[in-house]
């Protein structure tokens, strides 16, 4: 489908506005649009928004045989896709002039500047090297595709992690993400391209042209630079004549812009690293603002809390003095002494005291109140039942063995027995509560 | 050409007309202003209580865009808000940016090809419309209109259906221009959503009345989502264009605040 033609009225207006140093969206001559960089859930996935222009870059890697003339170096492969969703002028499948031009520019900017250490990508010299593939997809075209693509590509490369490899003699082991942490690529510097558009045969200059401005421009100058003020690539298209001092001025502006953008990329990478470390959810889905109609809400169950404090005080007063810490008499398996049981339950033996403890817990978490009440009730019943049974023996044995003889290591008072049963019951009760939840 | 082309009523084109039960009309009236989704339907139940004493008068209902009749049910086929106009017109107010041509609607087009007797005009649809050179006021075979490639024209559709190529004309049925024709120089053309266009064209538009208090300007509203603005200076034209583009996503309160700030000279 053809793109909307540019009317004479628009062209005249834009040129007049540029002569008066006004831009369509109110920016100044050297201003960039708002840049937003977000990363996806996978390592190596990056989205860049330059105003309304939207670009996605994805980096992936593969082990391949190296090129014959460079057996020690890894391979870098770049690809820019002009998706039809970006503009009605882009057609699927057809290699348009613009696509060839953008591909060539990105390759020159990233490959020829040697920003990535390709020798570190070598695994077995002459046999296996890593091939790093950068795919850039254009999602929306509102001007200045080259800048957005270069920012996305270099951010994605900085974000990417390749699998760890170890070599033992002849054996090469590639570890998956779960086995060993993937390692980042070694990047020397970050080349970023800055575009300048010229109007009226070079009289007027604009940085970061939007789509309308690109349509009426005479020529375009693209300078790729890194923050150390090293020029990685310069390209001039449109056939306009540029003076030496114009180019020098552009390169000075470019160095300022590049340092700002590099800082922005650094911050975005930092934020992403922090988010991943904190275990928080990161990625594309999280960076889109949430628009919910209803959120999942659970009603708080109403609870009878009127006389909790009185009952609790009551129970505490009526309770006996808690027993001293002694090793338990509970023998899990006959013949085995118990070494340690951890902290003793100092609340006491009776179920009422446990009930008091449970109620105190309930006042904190109301969601589980229903379940805990249930658990508590059944526990009380269990407790009563067990207590009747326990009146018989001194020592409690939690085992299915049929041995009669039990060796008592420390002669204890009778009081201990039900207490320990209670604690085990409480554990059982807690387990059942957990199951119900 | 006359610049004041903000023509009157935004009229939803009529699709179906059918007789229905008074009960259905009342259910429809109840749901005016609600958000409805495709799949919602209004059916005329056979066993609705019919009063035996009152005479049962079948009432005519006019369905506008977004509503479709299927048997004796009324189906919603576009998501949006149900609107009503007295006495019996109902339609779905939907938000979209893509324009589908309809007969009688006035649009702003860009002339792309000038071949022989016919101009090809791009209006933002799937194909280009044709505009005959005789469809201008006062045009004869000897006296051709002064239209170049790349000019803007304000025209209305005389043929617009899915089976034929759309045709435009800059002339009304009486032979007079009524504000249509080629644009003069200057001004800025930009795109907005169709919803904002309809809001601007409705009879007592708040957006328009707010805009009137700002700067004097000329505004042409094309129903294909294109707006043309011209004001006394480039700066004012840009301000108005940006204000209108931001009106789409603002509540009336925010919009009034913004316009107030602009009037006081913030921009």
CSV table of C-alpha atoms in Angstrom, one decimal, chain A residues 39 43-46 59 110 115-116 132 134 150-162 183-192 262 265-266 268-270 272-273:
chain,number,residue,atom,x,y,z
A,39,UNK,CA,14.2,-4.6,28.5
A,43,UNK,CA,18.5,-11.5,28.1
A,44,UNK,CA,19.2,-9.6,25.0
A,45,UNK,CA,15.7,-8.2,24.3
A,46,UNK,CA,15.4,-4.5,24.2
A,59,UNK,CA,20.2,-10.8,20.4
A,110,UNK,CA,28.7,-1.8,14.9
A,115,UNK,CA,32.9,-2.5,19.6
A,116,UNK,CA,32.6,-6.2,20.5
A,132,UNK,CA,26.0,-13.5,17.7
A,134,UNK,CA,21.2,-9.1,16.3
A,150,UNK,CA,21.5,1.8,16.8
A,151,UNK,CA,20.4,2.5,20.4
A,152,UNK,CA,18.3,-0.6,20.5
A,153,UNK,CA,21.1,-2.8,19.0
A,154,UNK,CA,23.8,-1.6,21.4
A,155,UNK,CA,21.6,-1.8,24.4
A,156,UNK,CA,20.5,-5.3,23.5
A,157,UNK,CA,24.2,-6.3,23.1
A,158,UNK,CA,25.1,-4.9,26.5
A,159,UNK,CA,22.1,-6.7,28.1
A,160,UNK,CA,22.7,-10.1,26.4
A,161,UNK,CA,24.3,-13.0,28.3
A,162,UNK,CA,25.7,-16.0,26.4
A,183,UNK,CA,28.2,-14.4,31.0
A,184,UNK,CA,27.9,-11.0,29.3
A,185,UNK,CA,29.6,-10.2,26.0
A,186,UNK,CA,32.8,-8.1,26.2
A,187,UNK,CA,32.0,-4.8,24.8
A,188,UNK,CA,34.7,-2.2,24.3
A,189,UNK,CA,32.6,0.9,23.6
A,190,UNK,CA,29.1,1.8,22.6
A,191,UNK,CA,28.7,3.5,19.2
A,192,UNK,CA,25.5,5.5,18.9
A,262,UNK,CA,25.1,6.6,26.8
A,265,UNK,CA,21.4,3.4,28.4
A,266,UNK,CA,23.7,2.9,31.5
A,268,UNK,CA,18.4,1.6,32.1
A,269,UNK,CA,20.8,-1.4,32.3
A,270,UNK,CA,21.3,-0.6,36.0
A,272,UNK,CA,17.1,-3.8,34.9
A,273,UNK,CA,19.9,-5.4,36.8
